[in-house]
Tab-separated table of C-alpha atoms in Angstrom:
chain	number	residue	atom	x	y	z
A	23	UNK	CA	-15.554	15.460	8.866
A	24	UNK	CA	-14.013	18.078	6.555
A	25	UNK	CA	-14.134	15.662	3.602
A	26	UNK	CA	-15.585	17.093	0.387
A	27	UNK	CA	-17.147	14.325	-1.653
A	28	UNK	CA	-18.599	16.227	-4.615
A	29	UNK	CA	-16.485	17.739	-7.360
A	30	UNK	CA	-16.933	21.411	-8.343
A	31	UNK	CA	-19.163	22.023	-11.352
A	32	UNK	CA	-16.202	23.393	-13.360
A	33	UNK	CA	-14.275	20.121	-12.855
A	34	UNK	CA	-17.246	17.999	-13.941
A	35	UNK	CA	-17.795	20.247	-16.984
A	36	UNK	CA	-14.139	19.845	-17.974
A	37	UNK	CA	-14.426	16.064	-17.527
A	38	UNK	CA	-17.556	15.956	-19.673
A	39	UNK	CA	-15.743	17.845	-22.438
A	40	UNK	CA	-12.937	15.232	-22.359
A	41	UNK	CA	-15.529	12.434	-22.603
A	42	UNK	CA	-17.228	14.095	-25.576
A	43	UNK	CA	-13.925	14.551	-27.450
A	44	UNK	CA	-12.365	11.244	-26.443
A	45	UNK	CA	-12.988	9.337	-29.709
A	46	UNK	CA	-11.187	11.993	-31.772
A	47	UNK	CA	-8.386	12.390	-29.235
A	48	UNK	CA	-7.848	8.640	-29.150
A	49	UNK	CA	-7.564	8.323	-32.925
A	50	UNK	CA	-4.909	11.053	-33.042
A	51	UNK	CA	-2.945	9.282	-30.292
A	52	UNK	CA	-2.888	5.936	-32.134
A	53	UNK	CA	-0.318	7.319	-34.598
A	54	UNK	CA	1.899	8.749	-31.843
A	55	UNK	CA	2.233	5.754	-29.531
A	56	UNK	CA	3.741	2.279	-29.446
A	57	UNK	CA	0.770	0.070	-30.266
A	58	UNK	CA	0.899	-3.139	-28.231
A	59	UNK	CA	-2.772	-4.049	-28.334
A	60	UNK	CA	-1.925	-7.444	-29.827
A	61	UNK	CA	0.280	-8.357	-26.830
A	62	UNK	CA	-1.612	-10.477	-24.295
A	63	UNK	CA	-2.194	-8.164	-21.370
A	64	UNK	CA	-4.161	-8.499	-18.150
A	65	UNK	CA	-4.937	-6.849	-14.819
A	66	UNK	CA	-4.892	-8.393	-11.334
A	67	UNK	CA	-6.790	-6.460	-8.662
A	68	UNK	CA	-9.053	-6.950	-5.640
A	69	UNK	CA	-12.442	-8.511	-6.406
A	70	UNK	CA	-14.287	-5.241	-5.674
A	71	UNK	CA	-11.841	-2.873	-7.466
A	72	UNK	CA	-13.391	-0.263	-9.743
A	73	UNK	CA	-10.319	1.651	-10.918
A	74	UNK	CA	-7.540	-0.316	-12.587
A	75	UNK	CA	-4.244	1.612	-12.539
A	76	UNK	CA	-1.931	-1.075	-13.828
A	77	UNK	CA	-1.751	-4.009	-16.222
A	78	UNK	CA	0.942	-6.602	-16.958
A	79	UNK	CA	2.134	-8.371	-20.078
A	80	UNK	CA	4.886	-10.926	-20.672
A	81	UNK	CA	6.497	-12.421	-23.790
A	82	UNK	CA	9.246	-15.024	-24.036
A	83	UNK	CA	12.174	-13.741	-26.129
A	84	UNK	CA	14.379	-15.785	-28.461
A	85	UNK	CA	17.392	-15.383	-26.151
A	86	UNK	CA	15.540	-17.044	-23.230
A	87	UNK	CA	14.783	-13.777	-21.485
A	88	UNK	CA	11.354	-12.185	-21.049
A	89	UNK	CA	9.837	-8.904	-22.125
A	90	UNK	CA	7.676	-7.754	-19.223
A	91	UNK	CA	5.391	-4.754	-19.643
A	92	UNK	CA	4.182	-2.790	-16.636
A	93	UNK	CA	1.453	-0.626	-18.164
A	94	UNK	CA	0.094	2.300	-16.150
A	95	UNK	CA	-2.999	4.386	-16.879
A	96	UNK	CA	-1.890	7.526	-18.743
A	97	UNK	CA	-3.711	9.988	-16.515
A	98	UNK	CA	-1.386	12.814	-17.622
A	99	UNK	CA	-2.954	12.632	-21.098
A	100	UNK	CA	-6.358	13.554	-19.653
A	101	UNK	CA	-5.334	15.766	-16.726
A	102	UNK	CA	-3.276	18.562	-18.250
A	103	UNK	CA	-1.112	20.809	-16.099
A	104	UNK	CA	-2.863	23.948	-14.843
A	105	UNK	CA	-6.406	22.893	-15.788
A	106	UNK	CA	-9.272	23.017	-13.311
A	107	UNK	CA	-9.149	19.226	-13.201
A	108	UNK	CA	-5.437	19.301	-12.370
A	109	UNK	CA	-5.844	21.902	-9.628
A	110	UNK	CA	-8.616	19.845	-7.997
A	111	UNK	CA	-6.555	16.627	-8.229
A	112	UNK	CA	-3.569	18.417	-6.648
A	113	UNK	CA	-5.803	19.727	-3.852
A	114	UNK	CA	-7.167	16.260	-3.072
A	115	UNK	CA	-3.737	14.667	-3.673
A	116	UNK	CA	-5.054	11.121	-3.257
A	117	UNK	CA	-8.153	8.997	-3.301
A	118	UNK	CA	-9.672	8.196	0.077
A	119	UNK	CA	-10.843	4.633	0.775
A	120	UNK	CA	-13.388	4.538	3.587
A	121	UNK	CA	-15.140	1.342	4.630
A	122	UNK	CA	-18.479	2.345	3.130
A	123	UNK	CA	-17.380	4.479	0.173
A	124	UNK	CA	-14.489	5.782	-1.915
A	125	UNK	CA	-13.795	9.477	-2.379
A	126	UNK	CA	-11.737	9.540	-5.578
A	127	UNK	CA	-9.026	12.005	-6.582
A	128	UNK	CA	-10.530	12.201	-10.065
A	129	UNK	CA	-14.199	12.204	-11.181
A	130	UNK	CA	-15.532	8.673	-11.725
A	131	UNK	CA	-15.860	9.255	-15.488
A	132	UNK	CA	-12.036	9.245	-15.491
A	133	UNK	CA	-11.069	7.127	-12.465
A	134	UNK	CA	-13.530	4.320	-13.208
A	135	UNK	CA	-13.927	5.104	-16.910
A	136	UNK	CA	-11.517	6.489	-19.483
A	137	UNK	CA	-8.355	6.111	-17.378
A	138	UNK	CA	-9.223	2.726	-15.882
A	139	UNK	CA	-7.609	-0.240	-17.669
A	140	UNK	CA	-10.853	-2.136	-18.044
A	141	UNK	CA	-10.957	-5.509	-19.809
A	142	UNK	CA	-11.697	-5.757	-23.527
A	143	UNK	CA	-11.198	-2.018	-24.118
A	144	UNK	CA	-8.331	-0.119	-25.773
A	145	UNK	CA	-6.592	2.158	-23.297
A	146	UNK	CA	-3.894	4.835	-23.339
A	147	UNK	CA	-1.003	3.925	-21.065
A	148	UNK	CA	2.487	4.935	-19.953
A	149	UNK	CA	4.594	1.780	-19.934
A	150	UNK	CA	7.810	0.492	-18.467
A	151	UNK	CA	8.847	-2.341	-20.782
A	152	UNK	CA	11.699	-4.345	-19.294
A	153	UNK	CA	13.784	-7.187	-20.712
A	154	UNK	CA	14.384	-9.482	-17.753
A	155	UNK	CA	16.356	-12.660	-17.250
A	156	UNK	CA	14.411	-15.555	-15.696
A	157	UNK	CA	15.968	-14.404	-12.385
A	158	UNK	CA	14.561	-10.883	-12.745
A	159	UNK	CA	17.727	-8.982	-13.720
A	160	UNK	CA	17.030	-5.994	-15.995
A	161	UNK	CA	18.934	-6.321	-19.298
A	162	UNK	CA	17.193	-3.534	-21.165
A	163	UNK	CA	14.488	-0.979	-20.391
A	164	UNK	CA	12.163	1.286	-22.350
A	165	UNK	CA	9.725	3.905	-21.062
A	166	UNK	CA	7.079	5.527	-23.214
A	167	UNK	CA	3.493	6.139	-24.206
A	168	UNK	CA	1.574	3.076	-25.392
A	169	UNK	CA	-1.844	1.755	-26.341
A	170	UNK	CA	-2.874	-1.532	-24.748
A	171	UNK	CA	-5.870	-3.817	-24.761
A	172	UNK	CA	-6.476	-5.721	-21.520
A	173	UNK	CA	-7.594	-9.195	-22.550
A	174	UNK	CA	-8.463	-10.376	-19.054
A	175	UNK	CA	-9.426	-8.945	-15.671
A	176	UNK	CA	-8.312	-11.208	-12.811
A	177	UNK	CA	-9.054	-10.895	-9.128
A	178	UNK	CA	-6.129	-11.970	-6.935
A	179	UNK	CA	-8.049	-15.130	-6.046
A	180	UNK	CA	-8.840	-16.032	-9.671
A	181	UNK	CA	-5.207	-15.580	-10.720
A	182	UNK	CA	-4.116	-17.729	-7.773
A	183	UNK	CA	-6.470	-20.515	-8.868
A	184	UNK	CA	-4.841	-20.511	-12.326
A	185	UNK	CA	-1.382	-20.751	-10.721
A	186	UNK	CA	-2.451	-23.493	-8.320
A	187	UNK	CA	-4.254	-25.426	-11.057
A	188	UNK	CA	-1.046	-25.482	-13.131
A	189	UNK	CA	-3.042	-25.312	-16.346
A	190	UNK	CA	-5.424	-23.071	-18.225
A	191	UNK	CA	-5.357	-20.332	-20.811
A	192	UNK	CA	-3.260	-17.859	-18.792
A	193	UNK	CA	-1.123	-20.304	-16.833
A	194	UNK	CA	2.118	-19.847	-18.792
A	195	UNK	CA	2.040	-16.037	-18.423
A	196	UNK	CA	1.130	-16.063	-14.722
A	197	UNK	CA	3.592	-18.847	-13.941
A	198	UNK	CA	6.501	-17.071	-15.670
A	199	UNK	CA	5.690	-13.766	-13.954
A	200	UNK	CA	5.365	-15.477	-10.580
A	201	UNK	CA	8.696	-17.245	-10.979
A	202	UNK	CA	10.463	-13.979	-11.879
A	203	UNK	CA	8.710	-12.154	-8.999
A	204	UNK	CA	9.926	-14.773	-6.511
A	205	UNK	CA	13.536	-14.309	-7.671
A	206	UNK	CA	13.202	-10.517	-7.448
A	207	UNK	CA	11.700	-10.739	-3.957
A	208	UNK	CA	14.383	-13.168	-2.724
A	209	UNK	CA	17.110	-10.837	-4.026
A	210	UNK	CA	15.521	-7.783	-2.391
A	211	UNK	CA	15.178	-9.604	0.921
A	212	UNK	CA	18.780	-10.776	0.678
A	213	UNK	CA	19.786	-7.117	0.307
A	214	UNK	CA	17.755	-6.199	3.387
A	215	UNK	CA	14.302	-5.292	2.071
A	216	UNK	CA	11.764	-5.625	4.886
A	217	UNK	CA	8.777	-7.911	4.568
A	218	UNK	CA	5.931	-7.505	7.044
A	219	UNK	CA	2.982	-9.806	7.557
A	220	UNK	CA	-0.003	-7.561	8.132
A	221	UNK	CA	-3.571	-8.661	7.796
A	222	UNK	CA	-6.146	-6.216	6.532
A	223	UNK	CA	-9.800	-6.597	7.346
A	224	UNK	CA	-12.838	-6.398	5.149
A	225	UNK	CA	-16.416	-5.579	6.082
A	226	UNK	CA	-19.682	-6.918	4.756
A	227	UNK	CA	-22.278	-4.148	5.173
A	228	UNK	CA	-26.056	-4.297	5.084
A	229	UNK	CA	-28.193	-1.907	3.009
A	230	UNK	CA	-27.857	0.777	5.732
A	231	UNK	CA	-24.062	0.494	5.825
A	232	UNK	CA	-24.002	-1.363	9.151
A	233	UNK	CA	-21.347	-4.114	9.353
A	234	UNK	CA	-22.852	-7.604	9.578
A	235	UNK	CA	-19.608	-9.473	9.015
A	236	UNK	CA	-15.933	-8.639	9.559
A	237	UNK	CA	-13.152	-10.882	8.323
A	238	UNK	CA	-9.461	-10.844	7.443
A	239	UNK	CA	-8.542	-10.343	3.802
A	240	UNK	CA	-6.711	-13.343	2.466
A	241	UNK	CA	-3.323	-12.550	0.930
A	242	UNK	CA	-2.286	-14.619	-2.069
A	243	UNK	CA	0.973	-15.211	-3.896
A	244	UNK	CA	-0.565	-13.130	-6.701
A	245	UNK	CA	-0.733	-10.107	-4.362
A	246	UNK	CA	3.049	-10.368	-4.003
A	247	UNK	CA	3.478	-10.956	-7.746
A	248	UNK	CA	1.826	-7.630	-8.606
A	249	UNK	CA	3.636	-5.812	-5.777
A	250	UNK	CA	7.065	-6.965	-7.002
A	251	UNK	CA	6.535	-5.674	-10.545
A	252	UNK	CA	5.163	-2.356	-9.289
A	253	UNK	CA	8.234	-1.951	-7.033
A	254	UNK	CA	10.460	-2.913	-9.965
A	255	UNK	CA	8.859	-0.291	-12.248
A	256	UNK	CA	8.971	2.416	-9.564
A	257	UNK	CA	12.652	1.742	-8.889
A	258	UNK	CA	13.525	1.626	-12.600
A	259	UNK	CA	11.838	4.993	-13.295
A	260	UNK	CA	13.537	6.648	-10.287
A	261	UNK	CA	16.928	5.253	-11.316
A	262	UNK	CA	16.445	6.401	-14.910
A	263	UNK	CA	15.480	9.936	-13.847
A	264	UNK	CA	18.401	10.188	-11.430
A	265	UNK	CA	20.961	9.080	-13.993
A	266	UNK	CA	19.635	10.481	-17.279
A	267	UNK	CA	18.487	13.973	-16.371
A	268	UNK	CA	20.907	16.017	-14.235
A	269	UNK	CA	18.621	19.022	-14.668
A	270	UNK	CA	15.705	17.250	-12.966
A	271	UNK	CA	17.662	14.896	-10.658
A	272	UNK	CA	17.456	17.240	-7.648
A	273	UNK	CA	13.842	18.270	-8.324
A	274	UNK	CA	12.324	14.895	-9.122
A	275	UNK	CA	9.677	13.547	-6.735
A	276	UNK	CA	11.142	10.557	-4.905
A	277	UNK	CA	9.499	8.250	-2.421
A	278	UNK	CA	12.037	7.968	0.396
A	279	UNK	CA	12.234	6.131	3.699
A	280	UNK	CA	14.695	7.353	6.324
A	281	UNK	CA	16.692	5.391	8.906
A	282	UNK	CA	14.717	4.293	11.995
A	283	UNK	CA	14.631	6.317	15.186
A	284	UNK	CA	17.418	5.021	17.489
A	285	UNK	CA	15.384	5.406	20.703
A	286	UNK	CA	12.410	3.537	19.222
A	287	UNK	CA	14.698	0.719	18.085
A	288	UNK	CA	16.147	0.505	21.616
A	289	UNK	CA	12.596	0.193	22.963
A	290	UNK	CA	11.871	-2.564	20.415
A	291	UNK	CA	15.034	-4.397	21.520
A	292	UNK	CA	13.960	-4.128	25.163
A	293	UNK	CA	10.522	-5.580	24.427
A	294	UNK	CA	11.956	-8.445	22.371
A	295	UNK	CA	14.470	-9.356	25.080
A	296	UNK	CA	11.650	-9.373	27.633
A	297	UNK	CA	9.808	-11.820	25.374
A	298	UNK	CA	12.860	-14.100	25.322
A	299	UNK	CA	14.439	-13.223	21.973
A	300	UNK	CA	18.168	-12.680	21.459
A	301	UNK	CA	18.602	-9.225	19.980
A	302	UNK	CA	22.057	-7.910	19.145
A	303	UNK	CA	21.471	-4.704	17.211
A	304	UNK	CA	23.756	-2.769	19.538
A	305	UNK	CA	24.165	0.956	18.927
A	306	UNK	CA	25.737	0.846	15.481
A	307	UNK	CA	24.320	2.575	12.430
A	308	UNK	CA	21.431	0.322	11.505
A	309	UNK	CA	20.919	-1.212	8.102
A	310	UNK	CA	17.699	-2.738	6.803
A	311	UNK	CA	19.507	-6.105	6.942
A	312	UNK	CA	19.676	-5.747	10.756
A	313	UNK	CA	15.910	-5.228	10.970
A	314	UNK	CA	15.326	-8.026	8.462
A	315	UNK	CA	17.381	-10.415	10.610
A	316	UNK	CA	15.348	-9.386	13.648
A	317	UNK	CA	12.069	-10.139	11.832
A	318	UNK	CA	13.328	-13.576	10.747
A	319	UNK	CA	13.677	-14.523	14.436
A	320	UNK	CA	9.929	-14.175	14.998
A	321	UNK	CA	8.792	-15.812	11.732
A	322	UNK	CA	6.019	-18.284	12.565
A	323	UNK	CA	6.139	-17.433	16.292
A	324	UNK	CA	3.028	-16.422	18.288
A	325	UNK	CA	4.524	-12.928	18.653
A	326	UNK	CA	5.162	-12.443	14.921
A	327	UNK	CA	2.249	-10.135	14.133
A	328	UNK	CA	2.781	-8.041	17.251
A	329	UNK	CA	6.552	-7.684	16.700
A	330	UNK	CA	5.882	-6.626	13.123
A	331	UNK	CA	3.474	-3.972	14.414
A	332	UNK	CA	6.036	-2.703	16.967
A	333	UNK	CA	8.770	-2.684	14.304
A	334	UNK	CA	6.618	-0.656	11.913
A	335	UNK	CA	6.005	1.862	14.706
A	336	UNK	CA	9.760	2.180	15.280
A	337	UNK	CA	10.508	2.910	11.627
A	338	UNK	CA	10.387	6.315	9.984
A	339	UNK	CA	7.429	7.098	7.735
A	340	UNK	CA	7.949	6.994	3.982
A	341	UNK	CA	7.528	10.468	2.452
A	342	UNK	CA	7.636	12.325	-0.847
A	343	UNK	CA	10.586	14.662	-1.362
A	344	UNK	CA	12.978	15.992	-4.007
A	345	UNK	CA	15.937	15.053	-1.763
A	346	UNK	CA	16.818	11.470	-2.602
A	347	UNK	CA	18.079	9.623	0.486
A	348	UNK	CA	16.961	6.192	-0.712
A	349	UNK	CA	14.319	3.850	0.635
A	350	UNK	CA	15.402	2.059	3.840
A	351	UNK	CA	12.502	-0.414	3.974
A	352	UNK	CA	12.873	-1.517	0.347
A	353	UNK	CA	16.682	-1.299	0.494
A	354	UNK	CA	16.737	0.738	-2.741
A	355	UNK	CA	18.887	3.754	-3.650
A	356	UNK	CA	16.259	5.162	-6.008
A	357	UNK	CA	12.514	4.904	-5.609
A	358	UNK	CA	9.444	6.846	-6.690
A	359	UNK	CA	5.710	6.367	-7.178
A	360	UNK	CA	4.870	5.874	-10.852
A	361	UNK	CA	2.249	3.123	-10.785
A	362	UNK	CA	-0.965	4.674	-9.383
A	363	UNK	CA	-1.713	8.046	-11.034
A	364	UNK	CA	-5.488	7.473	-10.850
A	365	UNK	CA	-5.333	7.689	-7.062
A	366	UNK	CA	-2.060	9.520	-6.208
A	367	UNK	CA	-1.123	12.983	-7.463
A	368	UNK	CA	2.684	12.521	-7.076
A	369	UNK	CA	2.501	9.642	-9.598
A	370	UNK	CA	0.833	11.989	-12.091
A	371	UNK	CA	3.637	14.550	-11.633
A	372	UNK	CA	6.240	11.768	-12.059
A	373	UNK	CA	4.596	10.830	-15.385
A	374	UNK	CA	4.881	14.418	-16.593
A	375	UNK	CA	8.520	14.750	-15.569
A	376	UNK	CA	9.399	11.404	-17.138
A	377	UNK	CA	7.739	12.407	-20.414
A	378	UNK	CA	9.528	15.752	-20.449
A	379	UNK	CA	12.820	13.896	-19.991
A	380	UNK	CA	12.039	11.342	-22.734
A	381	UNK	CA	11.129	14.115	-25.209
A	382	UNK	CA	14.119	16.252	-24.068
A	383	UNK	CA	11.742	19.112	-23.340
A	384	UNK	CA	13.380	22.040	-21.561
A	385	UNK	CA	11.848	22.448	-18.112
A	386	UNK	CA	11.345	25.888	-16.619
A	387	UNK	CA	13.509	26.282	-13.452
A	388	UNK	CA	10.571	27.994	-11.701
A	389	UNK	CA	8.522	24.878	-12.347
A	390	UNK	CA	11.220	22.672	-10.809
A	391	UNK	CA	11.115	24.749	-7.633
A	392	UNK	CA	7.465	23.772	-7.107
A	393	UNK	CA	8.113	20.069	-6.733
A	394	UNK	CA	9.350	20.137	-3.142
A	395	UNK	CA	6.176	22.011	-2.122
A	396	UNK	CA	4.070	19.449	-4.017
A	397	UNK	CA	5.978	16.663	-2.215
A	398	UNK	CA	5.399	18.149	1.236
A	399	UNK	CA	1.711	18.741	0.577
A	400	UNK	CA	1.259	15.204	-0.813
A	401	UNK	CA	2.951	13.716	2.273
A	402	UNK	CA	0.650	15.621	4.633
A	403	UNK	CA	-2.408	14.703	2.548
A	404	UNK	CA	-1.367	11.049	2.646
A	405	UNK	CA	-0.960	11.111	6.458
A	406	UNK	CA	-4.375	12.746	6.803
A	407	UNK	CA	-5.942	10.154	4.463
A	408	UNK	CA	-4.376	7.260	6.391
A	409	UNK	CA	-5.678	8.642	9.685
A	410	UNK	CA	-9.154	9.069	8.208
A	411	UNK	CA	-9.134	5.549	6.741
A	412	UNK	CA	-8.017	4.069	10.080
A	413	UNK	CA	-10.746	6.018	11.885
A	414	UNK	CA	-13.298	4.675	9.381
A	415	UNK	CA	-12.178	1.083	10.080
A	416	UNK	CA	-12.170	1.662	13.852
A	417	UNK	CA	-15.676	3.160	13.672
A	418	UNK	CA	-17.053	0.146	11.784
A	419	UNK	CA	-15.301	-2.266	14.171
A	420	UNK	CA	-16.897	-0.426	17.105
A	421	UNK	CA	-20.268	-0.500	15.352
A	422	UNK	CA	-19.886	-4.235	14.832
A	423	UNK	CA	-18.887	-4.920	18.452
A	424	UNK	CA	-21.664	-2.657	19.817
A	425	UNK	CA	-24.127	-5.342	18.661
A	426	UNK	CA	-22.163	-8.025	20.465
A	427	UNK	CA	-22.091	-6.772	24.044
A	428	UNK	CA	-21.742	-9.724	26.487
A	429	UNK	CA	-20.540	-12.032	23.688
A	430	UNK	CA	-17.191	-13.812	24.170
A	431	UNK	CA	-14.181	-13.851	21.838
A	432	UNK	CA	-10.493	-14.684	21.790
A	433	UNK	CA	-7.968	-11.881	21.617
A	434	UNK	CA	-4.254	-11.083	21.636
A	435	UNK	CA	-2.629	-8.647	24.057
A	436	UNK	CA	-1.173	-5.812	21.961
A	437	UNK	CA	-0.328	-3.228	24.609
A	438	UNK	CA	0.111	-2.697	28.338
A	439	UNK	CA	-0.235	0.404	30.469
A	440	UNK	CA	-0.830	1.327	34.091
A	441	UNK	CA	-4.504	1.866	33.233
A	442	UNK	CA	-5.200	-1.379	31.452
A	443	UNK	CA	-4.436	-4.021	28.861
A	444	UNK	CA	-5.042	-3.480	25.148
A	445	UNK	CA	-6.473	-6.522	23.388
A	446	UNK	CA	-7.096	-7.122	19.672
A	447	UNK	CA	-9.907	-9.582	18.890
A	448	UNK	CA	-8.458	-12.396	16.795
A	449	UNK	CA	-10.866	-12.477	13.826
A	450	UNK	CA	-11.934	-8.844	13.396
A	451	UNK	CA	-8.769	-7.189	14.849
A	452	UNK	CA	-11.120	-4.941	16.883
A	453	UNK	CA	-8.877	-3.429	19.550
A	454	UNK	CA	-10.238	-2.493	22.951
A	455	UNK	CA	-9.042	-2.198	26.515
A	456	UNK	CA	-9.465	-4.303	29.628
A	457	UNK	CA	-9.367	-1.831	32.524
A	458	UNK	CA	-7.248	-2.916	35.495
A	459	UNK	CA	-10.248	-1.991	37.678
A	460	UNK	CA	-12.131	-4.866	36.046
A	461	UNK	CA	-9.485	-7.487	36.892
A	462	UNK	CA	-10.627	-8.571	40.367
A	463	UNK	CA	-8.419	-11.591	41.131
A	464	UNK	CA	-5.374	-9.549	42.199
A	465	UNK	CA	-3.722	-6.147	42.216
A	466	UNK	CA	-1.588	-5.873	39.055
A	467	UNK	CA	1.511	-3.728	38.667
A	468	UNK	CA	3.420	-2.886	35.505
A	469	UNK	CA	6.912	-4.392	35.431
A	470	UNK	CA	8.836	-2.235	32.964
A	471	UNK	CA	11.809	-4.628	32.737
A	472	UNK	CA	9.672	-7.658	31.896
A	473	UNK	CA	7.160	-5.575	29.900
A	474	UNK	CA	4.332	-7.319	31.732
A	475	UNK	CA	1.568	-6.725	34.251
A	476	UNK	CA	2.164	-8.964	37.268
A	477	UNK	CA	-0.233	-9.795	40.119
A	478	UNK	CA	1.178	-8.805	43.511
A	479	UNK	CA	-0.087	-11.933	45.324
A	480	UNK	CA	-0.594	-14.569	42.632
A	481	UNK	CA	2.360	-13.476	40.430
A	482	UNK	CA	0.021	-14.098	37.491
A	483	UNK	CA	1.435	-12.377	34.433
A	484	UNK	CA	-0.076	-10.682	31.389
A	485	UNK	CA	2.478	-10.181	28.588
A	486	UNK	CA	2.462	-8.846	25.047
A	487	UNK	CA	1.297	-11.466	22.558
A	488	UNK	CA	-0.619	-13.558	25.135
A	489	UNK	CA	-3.814	-15.169	23.840
A	490	UNK	CA	-6.753	-14.331	26.153
A	491	UNK	CA	-10.511	-14.925	26.342
A	492	UNK	CA	-12.561	-11.737	26.492
A	493	UNK	CA	-16.137	-10.512	26.703
A	494	UNK	CA	-17.446	-7.256	25.247
A	495	UNK	CA	-18.425	-5.086	28.227
A	496	UNK	CA	-19.513	-1.865	26.512
A	497	UNK	CA	-18.868	0.139	23.357
A	498	UNK	CA	-18.911	3.865	22.636
A	499	UNK	CA	-19.294	3.908	18.860
A	500	UNK	CA	-18.917	7.685	18.411
A	501	UNK	CA	-15.697	7.727	20.441
A	502	UNK	CA	-14.591	4.424	18.791
A	503	UNK	CA	-13.871	2.897	22.212
A	504	UNK	CA	-14.396	-0.774	23.035
A	505	UNK	CA	-14.234	-2.054	26.637
A	506	UNK	CA	-13.468	-5.740	27.163
A	507	UNK	CA	-13.272	-7.845	30.323
A	508	UNK	CA	-11.345	-11.087	30.825
A	509	UNK	CA	-13.319	-14.268	31.399
């Protein structure tokens, strides 16, 4: 609802003109960029990815360190400021990923074509090239425009098989990157960076778009590998811009994450104590290390997933802004979004600002004033996109369960209220409610102190995180409501 899929004719015409002139434009760029097409470079993405924002390369240096390249699609080369294409990208602000289709920020000729770092094709990129010790400490950094050639397109699963097999053509590169990523992640976690286990689900649809299978996406070590180098590049760019350009420092687009809400943290503490955990956050000014310590208590426990969900709800939302307050969740003083300009407009703006800084171009003060407005709009667009994507998932889950009325499943209790018990089905994560009216064995009352529903006669208790057996009673697909009953 309210989503515009098609691009205006003027945007498509502008895109077509870029396509027609691309060969000439590319040849002119070859002389102006660092040419690293001979460096072995590869992408790692989901199996069904169509747009490839980022690629990685790694070379062993004579001093025992590594040169790691984080190469990002140079969208700013194609989408020039003030063009029809730019205005439309700014309006959309991000790509939208629904279960049955993607609504891209840029026309597919760019997002899946000229900008996408496809295998065996030369591509224009904006790179962060970092000299790292084997433990991931940055010794030297360089940012600039490059030309790359992706020699291999991996899915996360394929890259994991190479790592696990401990041999093969790309094993040395993947193994070295994975080792460095593990050191970087351990250091970030030691400094308080939060790490949540959250399973995403994937749908298999029939030819009419109806879900015939729902399953959890498997997360691999290679997912974390890519994430660590993207975080590293984003942090390095933000740090560079903060320190090297006083003119832009207070107008740069940062990705920030504020301190958690005190009342929500108190509620989280109360729930955890009711579940039997020792929580000693107190009322001091919280650090991410405090939250990290809390999460370590539930690692591997039956309540882990649910506590992670409650913790995420208690935290502030990450936003775009020109006021740098740091990133609480990542425990970083400087952070931005640089690595996904195909699908996020703030990343495209960051590329432009970084290039203006590298070339020492004077930036118009009026232009700098626009960046807070861009940040606010991008934050709201992101929230709207997330809500739409969640609604899309919930709709498909409801559609799936509507065909399984009277079938039985196992679920986990995720919420309690005076009206009923919220249960998430274990495999598909389809959340529904068991109405208290449908629990006939006793009269249940909500005990706020114990965070449980307790039977008045039997003293039978339903608590958060309990595993239960459920049956699908009825489903309202349009309202995205699933009713379960206990069996």
